[in-house]
PDB file of C-alpha atoms in Angstrom:
ATOM      1  CA  MET A  26    -113.076-121.665 -61.234  1.00 85.00           C
ATOM      2  CA  ALA A  27    -112.281-123.637 -64.193  1.00 94.00           C
ATOM      3  CA  LEU A  28    -111.836-127.621 -63.197  1.00 96.00           C
ATOM      4  CA  SER A  29    -108.239-128.274 -64.881  1.00 98.00           C
ATOM      5  CA  LEU A  30    -108.735-132.119 -65.613  1.00 98.00           C
ATOM      6  CA  ALA A  31    -105.702-134.605 -67.541  1.00 98.00           C
ATOM      7  CA  ILE A  32    -107.461-137.091 -69.321  1.00 97.00           C
ATOM      8  CA  SER A  33    -105.739-138.868 -72.287  1.00 94.00           C
ATOM      9  CA  PRO A  34    -106.123-138.272 -76.950  1.00 94.00           C
ATOM     10  CA  CYS A  35    -107.261-142.264 -76.775  1.00 92.00           C
ATOM     11  CA  PRO A  36    -110.223-142.097 -78.547  1.00 94.00           C
ATOM     12  CA  ASN A  37    -112.265-143.858 -75.263  1.00 95.00           C
ATOM     13  CA  ASP A  38    -111.208-140.842 -73.144  1.00 97.00           C
ATOM     14  CA  THR A  39    -112.497-138.357 -75.468  1.00 97.00           C
ATOM     15  CA  PHE A  40    -115.703-140.116 -76.326  1.00 98.00           C
ATOM     16  CA  VAL A  41    -116.316-139.576 -72.268  1.00 98.00           C
ATOM     17  CA  PHE A  42    -115.752-136.396 -71.927  1.00 98.00           C
ATOM     18  CA  HIS A  43    -116.603-134.452 -74.936  1.00 98.00           C
ATOM     19  CA  ALA A  44    -119.831-132.798 -73.160  1.00 98.00           C
ATOM     20  CA  LEU A  45    -117.239-132.169 -69.719  1.00 98.00           C
ATOM     21  CA  VAL A  46    -114.940-130.808 -71.866  1.00 98.00           C
ATOM     22  CA  HIS A  47    -117.350-128.513 -74.020  1.00 98.00           C
ATOM     23  CA  GLY A  48    -119.389-127.494 -71.106  1.00 97.00           C
ATOM     24  CA  ARG A  49    -122.470-129.703 -71.902  1.00 98.00           C
ATOM     25  CA  VAL A  50    -122.921-130.487 -69.172  1.00 98.00           C
ATOM     26  CA  PRO A  51    -125.556-128.807 -66.047  1.00 97.00           C
ATOM     27  CA  GLY A  52    -124.060-127.398 -63.006  1.00 96.00           C
ATOM     28  CA  ALA A  53    -120.364-128.518 -64.137  1.00 97.00           C
ATOM     29  CA  PRO A  54    -117.686-125.251 -63.895  1.00 97.00           C
ATOM     30  CA  PRO A  55    -116.330-124.878 -66.882  1.00 97.00           C
ATOM     31  CA  VAL A  56    -113.079-126.867 -67.804  1.00 97.00           C
ATOM     32  CA  GLU A  57    -109.691-126.781 -68.892  1.00 98.00           C
ATOM     33  CA  VAL A  58    -107.942-129.768 -69.527  1.00 98.00           C
ATOM     34  CA  THR A  59    -104.446-131.346 -70.028  1.00 98.00           C
ATOM     35  CA  TYR A  60    -104.094-134.685 -72.767  1.00 97.00           C
ATOM     36  CA  ALA A  61    -101.473-136.842 -71.482  1.00 94.00           C
ATOM     37  CA  ASP A  62    -100.456-140.288 -71.869  1.00 88.00           C
ATOM     38  CA  VAL A  63    -101.162-142.132 -68.269  1.00 89.00           C
ATOM     39  CA  ASP A  64     -97.629-142.856 -67.532  1.00 87.00           C
ATOM     40  CA  VAL A  65     -97.645-138.315 -67.466  1.00 92.00           C
ATOM     41  CA  THR A  66    -100.350-138.226 -65.272  1.00 95.00           C
ATOM     42  CA  ASN A  67     -99.820-140.487 -63.096  1.00 94.00           C
ATOM     43  CA  THR A  68     -96.215-139.312 -62.402  1.00 94.00           C
ATOM     44  CA  ALA A  69     -98.772-135.717 -62.450  1.00 96.00           C
ATOM     45  CA  ALA A  70    -101.654-136.775 -59.436  1.00 96.00           C
ATOM     46  CA  GLU A  71     -98.701-137.836 -57.592  1.00 94.00           C
ATOM     47  CA  GLN A  72     -97.150-134.573 -56.918  1.00 95.00           C
ATOM     48  CA  GLY A  73    -101.380-132.859 -56.608  1.00 93.00           C
ATOM     49  CA  ALA A  74    -101.550-131.122 -60.643  1.00 94.00           C
ATOM     50  CA  PHE A  75    -104.923-131.419 -61.347  1.00 97.00           C
ATOM     51  CA  ASP A  76    -108.229-131.967 -60.030  1.00 98.00           C
ATOM     52  CA  LEU A  77    -109.444-134.223 -62.240  1.00 98.00           C
ATOM     53  CA  VAL A  78    -107.769-136.802 -64.026  1.00 98.00           C
ATOM     54  CA  LYS A  79    -107.094-139.901 -65.755  1.00 98.00           C
ATOM     55  CA  VAL A  80    -104.791-142.379 -64.064  1.00 97.00           C
ATOM     56  CA  SER A  81    -103.875-146.565 -63.598  1.00 95.00           C
ATOM     57  CA  PHE A  82    -105.264-148.280 -61.317  1.00 96.00           C
ATOM     58  CA  ALA A  83    -101.897-149.314 -60.746  1.00 95.00           C
ATOM     59  CA  ALA A  84    -101.091-146.451 -59.689  1.00 95.00           C
ATOM     60  CA  LEU A  85    -103.624-146.062 -56.696  1.00 96.00           C
ATOM     61  CA  PRO A  86    -101.925-147.030 -54.114  1.00 95.00           C
ATOM     62  CA  TRP A  87     -99.298-143.737 -54.165  1.00 95.00           C
ATOM     63  CA  LEU A  88    -102.283-141.442 -54.578  1.00 95.00           C
ATOM     64  CA  LEU A  89    -105.902-142.310 -52.901  1.00 94.00           C
ATOM     65  CA  ASP A  90    -104.341-140.834 -49.770  1.00 92.00           C
ATOM     66  CA  ASP A  91    -104.957-137.213 -52.137  1.00 94.00           C
ATOM     67  CA  TYR A  92    -107.139-138.842 -54.443  1.00 95.00           C
ATOM     68  CA  HIS A  93    -111.415-139.814 -54.567  1.00 95.00           C
ATOM     69  CA  LEU A  94    -111.894-142.781 -56.675  1.00 95.00           C
ATOM     70  CA  LEU A  95    -114.534-142.239 -58.597  1.00 96.00           C
ATOM     71  CA  PRO A  96    -117.038-144.865 -59.646  1.00 96.00           C
ATOM     72  CA  CYS A  97    -117.243-143.975 -63.009  1.00 97.00           C
ATOM     73  CA  GLY A  98    -115.797-142.873 -66.443  1.00 97.00           C
ATOM     74  CA  GLY A  99    -112.365-145.626 -66.030  1.00 95.00           C
ATOM     75  CA  ALA A 100    -111.259-148.007 -67.894  1.00 95.00           C
ATOM     76  CA  LEU A 101    -112.451-151.945 -67.676  1.00 95.00           C
ATOM     77  CA  GLY A 102    -113.092-154.656 -68.825  1.00 93.00           C
ATOM     78  CA  ARG A 103    -113.027-157.825 -70.792  1.00 94.00           C
ATOM     79  CA  GLY A 104    -112.011-158.815 -73.136  1.00 90.00           C
ATOM     80  CA  CYS A 105    -109.723-156.344 -73.382  1.00 88.00           C
ATOM     81  CA  GLY A 106    -106.023-156.372 -71.139  1.00 89.00           C
ATOM     82  CA  PRO A 107    -102.840-155.094 -72.628  1.00 94.00           C
ATOM     83  CA  LEU A 108    -101.269-158.338 -74.858  1.00 95.00           C
ATOM     84  CA  VAL A 109     -97.236-159.354 -75.135  1.00 96.00           C
ATOM     85  CA  LEU A 110     -95.925-159.162 -77.705  1.00 96.00           C
ATOM     86  CA  THR A 111     -93.037-160.411 -79.589  1.00 95.00           C
ATOM     87  CA  ARG A 112     -91.474-160.558 -83.432  1.00 91.00           C
ATOM     88  CA  GLY A 113     -93.381-163.679 -85.732  1.00 72.00           C
ATOM     89  CA  ASP A 114     -89.637-165.227 -86.265  1.00 64.00           C
ATOM     90  CA  ARG A 115     -89.351-165.325 -82.187  1.00 60.00           C
ATOM     91  CA  ASP A 116     -87.682-168.383 -80.931  1.00 53.00           C
ATOM     92  CA  GLY A 117     -89.013-168.799 -77.628  1.00 52.00           C
ATOM     93  CA  GLY A 118     -87.806-172.688 -77.138  1.00 50.00           C
ATOM     94  CA  PRO A 119     -90.028-174.920 -75.654  1.00 47.00           C
ATOM     95  CA  ASP A 120     -91.550-172.714 -73.679  1.00 56.00           C
ATOM     96  CA  ARG A 121     -92.441-170.581 -76.172  1.00 65.00           C
ATOM     97  CA  THR A 122     -93.288-167.616 -72.796  1.00 74.00           C
ATOM     98  CA  ASP A 123     -91.142-168.105 -71.624  1.00 83.00           C
ATOM     99  CA  LEU A 124     -88.770-163.949 -71.251  1.00 91.00           C
ATOM    100  CA  THR A 125     -86.126-165.314 -69.385  1.00 90.00           C
ATOM    101  CA  GLY A 126     -82.701-163.082 -70.280  1.00 91.00           C
ATOM    102  CA  ALA A 127     -85.009-160.885 -73.350  1.00 95.00           C
ATOM    103  CA  THR A 128     -85.098-156.636 -73.591  1.00 96.00           C
ATOM    104  CA  VAL A 129     -89.211-156.121 -72.202  1.00 97.00           C
ATOM    105  CA  ALA A 130     -90.313-152.764 -73.740  1.00 97.00           C
ATOM    106  CA  VAL A 131     -92.354-150.694 -71.398  1.00 95.00           C
ATOM    107  CA  PRO A 132     -95.303-147.867 -71.619  1.00 88.00           C
ATOM    108  CA  GLY A 133     -94.336-147.082 -67.951  1.00 86.00           C
ATOM    109  CA  ASP A 134     -93.677-148.628 -64.722  1.00 88.00           C
ATOM    110  CA  ARG A 135     -97.400-148.290 -62.495  1.00 90.00           C
ATOM    111  CA  THR A 136     -99.248-148.606 -65.693  1.00 91.00           C
ATOM    112  CA  THR A 137    -102.154-151.542 -64.554  1.00 93.00           C
ATOM    113  CA  ALA A 138    -100.283-152.762 -67.914  1.00 93.00           C
ATOM    114  CA  TYR A 139     -96.946-153.583 -66.099  1.00 95.00           C
ATOM    115  CA  LEU A 140     -98.070-153.840 -62.978  1.00 96.00           C
ATOM    116  CA  LEU A 141     -99.624-157.290 -64.466  1.00 96.00           C
ATOM    117  CA  PHE A 142     -96.950-157.959 -66.924  1.00 96.00           C
ATOM    118  CA  ARG A 143     -94.560-158.161 -63.505  1.00 96.00           C
ATOM    119  CA  LEU A 144     -96.879-160.295 -61.841  1.00 96.00           C
ATOM    120  CA  TRP A 145     -97.573-162.876 -65.186  1.00 96.00           C
ATOM    121  CA  SER A 146     -93.979-163.114 -65.326  1.00 94.00           C
ATOM    122  CA  ALA A 147     -93.155-164.141 -61.627  1.00 92.00           C
ATOM    123  CA  GLY A 148     -91.080-166.022 -60.980  1.00 85.00           C
ATOM    124  CA  ARG A 149     -89.626-165.873 -64.719  1.00 88.00           C
ATOM    125  CA  PRO A 150     -89.025-162.134 -64.718  1.00 91.00           C
ATOM    126  CA  PRO A 151     -87.117-160.905 -67.813  1.00 95.00           C
ATOM    127  CA  ALA A 152     -83.462-159.652 -68.003  1.00 94.00           C
ATOM    128  CA  ARG A 153     -84.816-155.961 -68.205  1.00 96.00           C
ATOM    129  CA  ILE A 154     -87.024-154.118 -68.175  1.00 97.00           C
ATOM    130  CA  GLU A 155     -86.752-150.233 -70.662  1.00 96.00           C
ATOM    131  CA  VAL A 156     -89.628-148.273 -69.707  1.00 93.00           C
ATOM    132  CA  VAL A 157     -90.846-146.360 -73.270  1.00 90.00           C
ATOM    133  CA  PRO A 158     -93.149-144.265 -75.053  1.00 86.00           C
ATOM    134  CA  PHE A 159     -96.172-146.132 -76.176  1.00 84.00           C
ATOM    135  CA  HIS A 160     -96.338-144.785 -79.893  1.00 86.00           C
ATOM    136  CA  GLU A 161     -91.922-146.232 -80.173  1.00 93.00           C
ATOM    137  CA  ILE A 162     -92.655-149.913 -78.479  1.00 94.00           C
ATOM    138  CA  MET A 163     -94.299-151.659 -81.398  1.00 94.00           C
ATOM    139  CA  PRO A 164     -91.601-150.357 -83.923  1.00 95.00           C
ATOM    140  CA  GLY A 165     -89.217-150.557 -81.490  1.00 96.00           C
ATOM    141  CA  VAL A 166     -89.871-154.402 -81.302  1.00 96.00           C
ATOM    142  CA  ALA A 167     -90.315-155.105 -84.956  1.00 95.00           C
ATOM    143  CA  ALA A 168     -86.313-153.137 -85.072  1.00 96.00           C
ATOM    144  CA  GLY A 169     -85.250-156.423 -82.887  1.00 95.00           C
ATOM    145  CA  ARG A 170     -84.533-153.160 -79.925  1.00 96.00           C
ATOM    146  CA  TYR A 171     -86.504-154.587 -78.002  1.00 97.00           C
ATOM    147  CA  ASP A 172     -86.994-158.772 -77.501  1.00 96.00           C
ATOM    148  CA  ALA A 173     -90.520-157.944 -76.746  1.00 96.00           C
ATOM    149  CA  GLY A 174     -93.279-155.181 -75.690  1.00 96.00           C
ATOM    150  CA  LEU A 175     -95.878-154.901 -73.738  1.00 96.00           C
ATOM    151  CA  VAL A 176     -99.006-152.750 -75.616  1.00 92.00           C
ATOM    152  CA  ILE A 177    -103.213-150.849 -74.773  1.00 85.00           C
ATOM    153  CA  HIS A 178    -105.757-149.644 -76.531  1.00 79.00           C
ATOM    154  CA  GLU A 179    -105.040-149.597 -80.218  1.00 77.00           C
ATOM    155  CA  ALA A 180    -102.809-151.908 -80.460  1.00 83.00           C
ATOM    156  CA  ARG A 181    -104.470-154.797 -80.075  1.00 84.00           C
ATOM    157  CA  PHE A 182    -106.037-153.905 -83.649  1.00 83.00           C
ATOM    158  CA  THR A 183    -103.019-152.550 -85.390  1.00 85.00           C
ATOM    159  CA  TYR A 184    -100.102-154.830 -83.953  1.00 92.00           C
ATOM    160  CA  HIS A 185    -100.175-157.430 -86.803  1.00 90.00           C
ATOM    161  CA  ARG A 186     -99.394-154.902 -89.777  1.00 89.00           C
ATOM    162  CA  HIS A 187     -95.678-154.332 -87.670  1.00 92.00           C
ATOM    163  CA  GLY A 188     -94.535-158.632 -88.041  1.00 92.00           C
ATOM    164  CA  LEU A 189     -95.624-158.792 -83.917  1.00 94.00           C
ATOM    165  CA  SER A 190     -97.271-161.874 -82.214  1.00 93.00           C
ATOM    166  CA  ALA A 191     -99.513-162.192 -79.124  1.00 93.00           C
ATOM    167  CA  LEU A 192     -97.023-163.587 -76.935  1.00 93.00           C
ATOM    168  CA  VAL A 193     -99.771-163.355 -74.300  1.00 93.00           C
ATOM    169  CA  ASP A 194    -103.025-161.674 -73.372  1.00 94.00           C
ATOM    170  CA  LEU A 195    -103.332-160.166 -69.828  1.00 95.00           C
ATOM    171  CA  GLY A 196    -106.143-159.881 -70.023  1.00 93.00           C
ATOM    172  CA  GLU A 197    -107.228-162.813 -70.781  1.00 95.00           C
ATOM    173  CA  TRP A 198    -104.451-164.890 -67.944  1.00 95.00           C
ATOM    174  CA  TRP A 199    -106.518-162.166 -65.428  1.00 96.00           C
ATOM    175  CA  GLU A 200    -110.061-163.127 -66.422  1.00 96.00           C
ATOM    176  CA  ALA A 201    -108.932-166.924 -66.559  1.00 96.00           C
ATOM    177  CA  ASP A 202    -107.616-166.662 -62.656  1.00 95.00           C
ATOM    178  CA  THR A 203    -109.592-164.306 -61.825  1.00 96.00           C
ATOM    179  CA  GLY A 204    -113.047-164.140 -63.379  1.00 96.00           C
ATOM    180  CA  LEU A 205    -113.140-160.496 -62.934  1.00 97.00           C
ATOM    181  CA  PRO A 206    -112.819-157.952 -64.785  1.00 96.00           C
ATOM    182  CA  ILE A 207    -109.064-156.242 -66.020  1.00 94.00           C
ATOM    183  CA  PRO A 208    -108.887-152.740 -64.572  1.00 94.00           C
ATOM    184  CA  LEU A 209    -107.280-150.248 -66.812  1.00 94.00           C
ATOM    185  CA  GLY A 210    -107.455-146.544 -66.190  1.00 95.00           C
ATOM    186  CA  ALA A 211    -109.086-144.518 -62.981  1.00 97.00           C
ATOM    187  CA  ILE A 212    -110.683-141.114 -62.553  1.00 97.00           C
ATOM    188  CA  LEU A 213    -109.734-139.395 -59.573  1.00 97.00           C
ATOM    189  CA  ALA A 214    -110.799-136.716 -58.120  1.00 97.00           C
ATOM    190  CA  ARG A 215    -108.468-134.439 -55.240  1.00 96.00           C
ATOM    191  CA  ARG A 216    -109.552-134.333 -51.885  1.00 95.00           C
ATOM    192  CA  GLY A 217    -110.297-130.988 -51.323  1.00 94.00           C
ATOM    193  CA  ALA A 218    -111.166-129.514 -54.014  1.00 95.00           C
ATOM    194  CA  VAL A 219    -113.833-131.249 -55.909  1.00 95.00           C
ATOM    195  CA  ASP A 220    -116.587-133.117 -53.986  1.00 95.00           C
ATOM    196  CA  PRO A 221    -116.952-136.710 -55.469  1.00 95.00           C
ATOM    197  CA  GLU A 222    -119.922-136.778 -55.644  1.00 95.00           C
ATOM    198  CA  ALA A 223    -120.613-134.069 -57.698  1.00 96.00           C
ATOM    199  CA  ALA A 224    -118.150-134.955 -59.967  1.00 97.00           C
ATOM    200  CA  ALA A 225    -118.840-138.165 -60.242  1.00 96.00           C
ATOM    201  CA  GLY A 226    -122.792-136.894 -61.887  1.00 97.00           C
ATOM    202  CA  TRP A 227    -120.736-134.126 -64.369  1.00 98.00           C
ATOM    203  CA  VAL A 228    -118.741-137.095 -65.167  1.00 98.00           C
ATOM    204  CA  ARG A 229    -121.613-139.655 -65.704  1.00 97.00           C
ATOM    205  CA  GLU A 230    -124.015-137.462 -66.929  1.00 98.00           C
ATOM    206  CA  SER A 231    -120.782-137.009 -69.555  1.00 98.00           C
ATOM    207  CA  VAL A 232    -121.052-140.471 -70.778  1.00 98.00           C
ATOM    208  CA  ARG A 233    -124.727-140.297 -70.613  1.00 98.00           C
ATOM    209  CA  GLN A 234    -124.641-137.463 -73.086  1.00 98.00           C
ATOM    210  CA  ALA A 235    -121.413-139.594 -75.687  1.00 98.00           C
ATOM    211  CA  TRP A 236    -124.278-142.443 -76.448  1.00 98.00           C
ATOM    212  CA  ALA A 237    -126.877-140.694 -76.228  1.00 98.00           C
ATOM    213  CA  ASP A 238    -125.732-138.687 -79.759  1.00 98.00           C
ATOM    214  CA  PRO A 239    -122.187-140.329 -81.053  1.00 96.00           C
ATOM    215  CA  ALA A 240    -121.570-138.750 -83.813  1.00 96.00           C
ATOM    216  CA  ALA A 241    -121.949-135.039 -81.147  1.00 97.00           C
ATOM    217  CA  SER A 242    -118.112-136.578 -80.784  1.00 97.00           C
ATOM    218  CA  ARG A 243    -117.144-137.482 -83.072  1.00 96.00           C
ATOM    219  CA  GLU A 244    -114.954-134.450 -84.789  1.00 95.00           C
ATOM    220  CA  TYR A 245    -112.901-134.197 -81.106  1.00 97.00           C
ATOM    221  CA  VAL A 246    -112.859-138.386 -81.128  1.00 96.00           C
ATOM    222  CA  LEU A 247    -110.950-137.922 -84.394  1.00 94.00           C
ATOM    223  CA  ALA A 248    -109.032-134.615 -84.068  1.00 94.00           C
ATOM    224  CA  HIS A 249    -106.874-136.021 -81.126  1.00 94.00           C
ATOM    225  CA  ALA A 250    -106.637-140.027 -82.768  1.00 88.00           C
ATOM    226  CA  GLN A 251    -103.957-138.573 -84.530  1.00 69.00           C
ATOM    227  CA  GLU A 252    -103.195-141.527 -86.799  1.00 65.00           C
ATOM    228  CA  MET A 253    -106.002-144.557 -85.709  1.00 77.00           C
ATOM    229  CA  GLU A 254    -108.111-145.427 -89.037  1.00 85.00           C
ATOM    230  CA  LEU A 255    -111.997-144.138 -88.385  1.00 89.00           C
ATOM    231  CA  ASP A 256    -112.444-148.167 -88.068  1.00 88.00           C
ATOM    232  CA  VAL A 257    -110.774-148.847 -85.410  1.00 88.00           C
ATOM    233  CA  VAL A 258    -111.620-145.350 -83.519  1.00 92.00           C
ATOM    234  CA  ASP A 259    -114.911-146.805 -83.253  1.00 93.00           C
ATOM    235  CA  ARG A 260    -113.195-150.832 -82.380  1.00 90.00           C
ATOM    236  CA  HIS A 261    -111.476-148.621 -79.750  1.00 91.00           C
ATOM    237  CA  ILE A 262    -114.605-146.888 -78.153  1.00 94.00           C
ATOM    238  CA  GLY A 263    -116.922-150.190 -78.238  1.00 92.00           C
ATOM    239  CA  LEU A 264    -114.152-151.923 -76.460  1.00 91.00           C
ATOM    240  CA  TYR A 265    -113.538-149.600 -73.800  1.00 93.00           C
ATOM    241  CA  VAL A 266    -116.596-147.461 -73.144  1.00 96.00           C
ATOM    242  CA  ASN A 267    -118.377-150.173 -71.932  1.00 96.00           C
ATOM    243  CA  GLU A 268    -120.538-150.026 -68.280  1.00 96.00           C
ATOM    244  CA  PHE A 269    -118.436-150.544 -66.062  1.00 96.00           C
ATOM    245  CA  THR A 270    -118.056-146.867 -67.786  1.00 97.00           C
ATOM    246  CA  ALA A 271    -120.826-145.699 -66.115  1.00 96.00           C
ATOM    247  CA  ASP A 272    -120.671-147.662 -62.752  1.00 96.00           C
ATOM    248  CA  LEU A 273    -117.473-149.064 -61.287  1.00 95.00           C
ATOM    249  CA  GLY A 274    -120.680-151.189 -59.416  1.00 94.00           C
ATOM    250  CA  GLU A 275    -119.374-154.484 -57.086  1.00 94.00           C
ATOM    251  CA  ALA A 276    -117.398-157.140 -60.079  1.00 95.00           C
ATOM    252  CA  GLY A 277    -115.473-153.461 -60.842  1.00 95.00           C
ATOM    253  CA  PHE A 278    -114.212-152.735 -57.155  1.00 94.00           C
ATOM    254  CA  ALA A 279    -113.863-155.668 -56.492  1.00 94.00           C
ATOM    255  CA  ALA A 280    -111.143-156.358 -59.117  1.00 95.00           C
ATOM    256  CA  VAL A 281    -110.161-153.530 -58.517  1.00 94.00           C
ATOM    257  CA  ALA A 282    -109.150-154.802 -54.971  1.00 93.00           C
ATOM    258  CA  ALA A 283    -107.883-158.570 -56.699  1.00 95.00           C
ATOM    259  CA  LEU A 284    -105.420-156.693 -58.504  1.00 96.00           C
ATOM    260  CA  LEU A 285    -104.036-154.319 -55.859  1.00 95.00           C
ATOM    261  CA  ASP A 286    -104.755-157.264 -52.609  1.00 94.00           C
ATOM    262  CA  ARG A 287    -102.216-159.498 -55.145  1.00 95.00           C
ATOM    263  CA  ALA A 288     -99.541-157.017 -55.745  1.00 96.00           C
ATOM    264  CA  ALA A 289     -99.168-155.965 -52.384  1.00 95.00           C
ATOM    265  CA  THR A 290     -98.674-158.934 -51.112  1.00 95.00           C
ATOM    266  CA  ALA A 291     -96.012-159.604 -54.173  1.00 95.00           C
ATOM    267  CA  GLY A 292     -94.696-156.875 -52.549  1.00 95.00           C
ATOM    268  CA  LEU A 293     -95.022-154.446 -55.334  1.00 95.00           C
ATOM    269  CA  VAL A 294     -97.440-152.262 -54.499  1.00 94.00           C
ATOM    270  CA  PRO A 295     -97.595-150.568 -51.107  1.00 93.00           C
ATOM    271  CA  GLN A 296    -100.548-152.290 -48.961  1.00 90.00           C
ATOM    272  CA  THR A 297    -104.251-150.367 -49.722  1.00 80.00           C
ATOM    273  CA  SER A 298    -107.038-149.748 -47.447  1.00 66.00           C
ATOM    274  CA  SER A 299    -109.261-151.285 -48.746  1.00 56.00           C
ATOM    275  CA  SER A 300    -112.219-148.586 -48.058  1.00 56.00           C
ATOM    276  CA  ARG A 301    -110.103-146.375 -49.726  1.00 58.00           C
ATOM    277  CA  ALA A 302    -109.742-148.592 -52.251  1.00 58.00           C
ATOM    278  CA  THR A 303    -113.018-149.785 -53.064  1.00 56.00           C
ATOM    279  CA  ALA A 304    -115.097-146.472 -51.178  1.00 51.00           C
ATOM    280  CA  TRP A 305    -115.656-143.362 -53.058  1.00 52.00           C
ATOM    281  CA  THR A 306    -116.552-141.287 -50.486  1.00 44.00           C
ATOM    282  CA  SER A 307    -113.818-142.036 -48.645  1.00 43.00           C
TER     283      SER A 307
END
């Protein structure tokens, strides 16, 4: 039977999963793939819609009863965190990072980006949050529809084209505060439908092939990257596909645990069993 897989159309996901999607991983079943933004996959996973699915680490407290966290294939790293953007002419007052009274556009209410934003802005939250499709955030901030926008991924390389400024790099804030990498996106395997050990093996082999022959996936990656220039695509892959993609390792699992523990202590997410958040076979 075919394996249902949901990933984003972003270059890091299509690069990583090219071999698996195209039947090039020995022993893996055929794959039926759905491409969707992570805010969509977070909701779909809560409904058990896919066998393998890319979700936000911030969504794990609602998902780990039904899914195993795989130790590979996701997005963690350093220097790759979400950005809070504003128009370059915005007057932020004496403390330019104070968004009290502001309307902020975010890409999803259970995204890691938004969870990091809530932790960072604790005690001085904005007046209003609007969930906005990712591609509408930067134009909306530039047009003045929102006072600030929370962005991820390729926006790190393109926000200046919209006349925007980075108010804060939430990745830099997180790393300075914790010393840990930023846990952004996770790969989950549905309990009772997929053997997590086998799934981890398929994903790791797909990653290995991607690194061994980057040109093999180029046409597929560019077809789904849509409006991204080649240079942005390459920088995107170089930043988000790294050693943590092959194996979360001790630092990766520590980052996941720190994020969920801090968020639970702040009352932002349900408390998550440490064994389920860090032991992928639990």
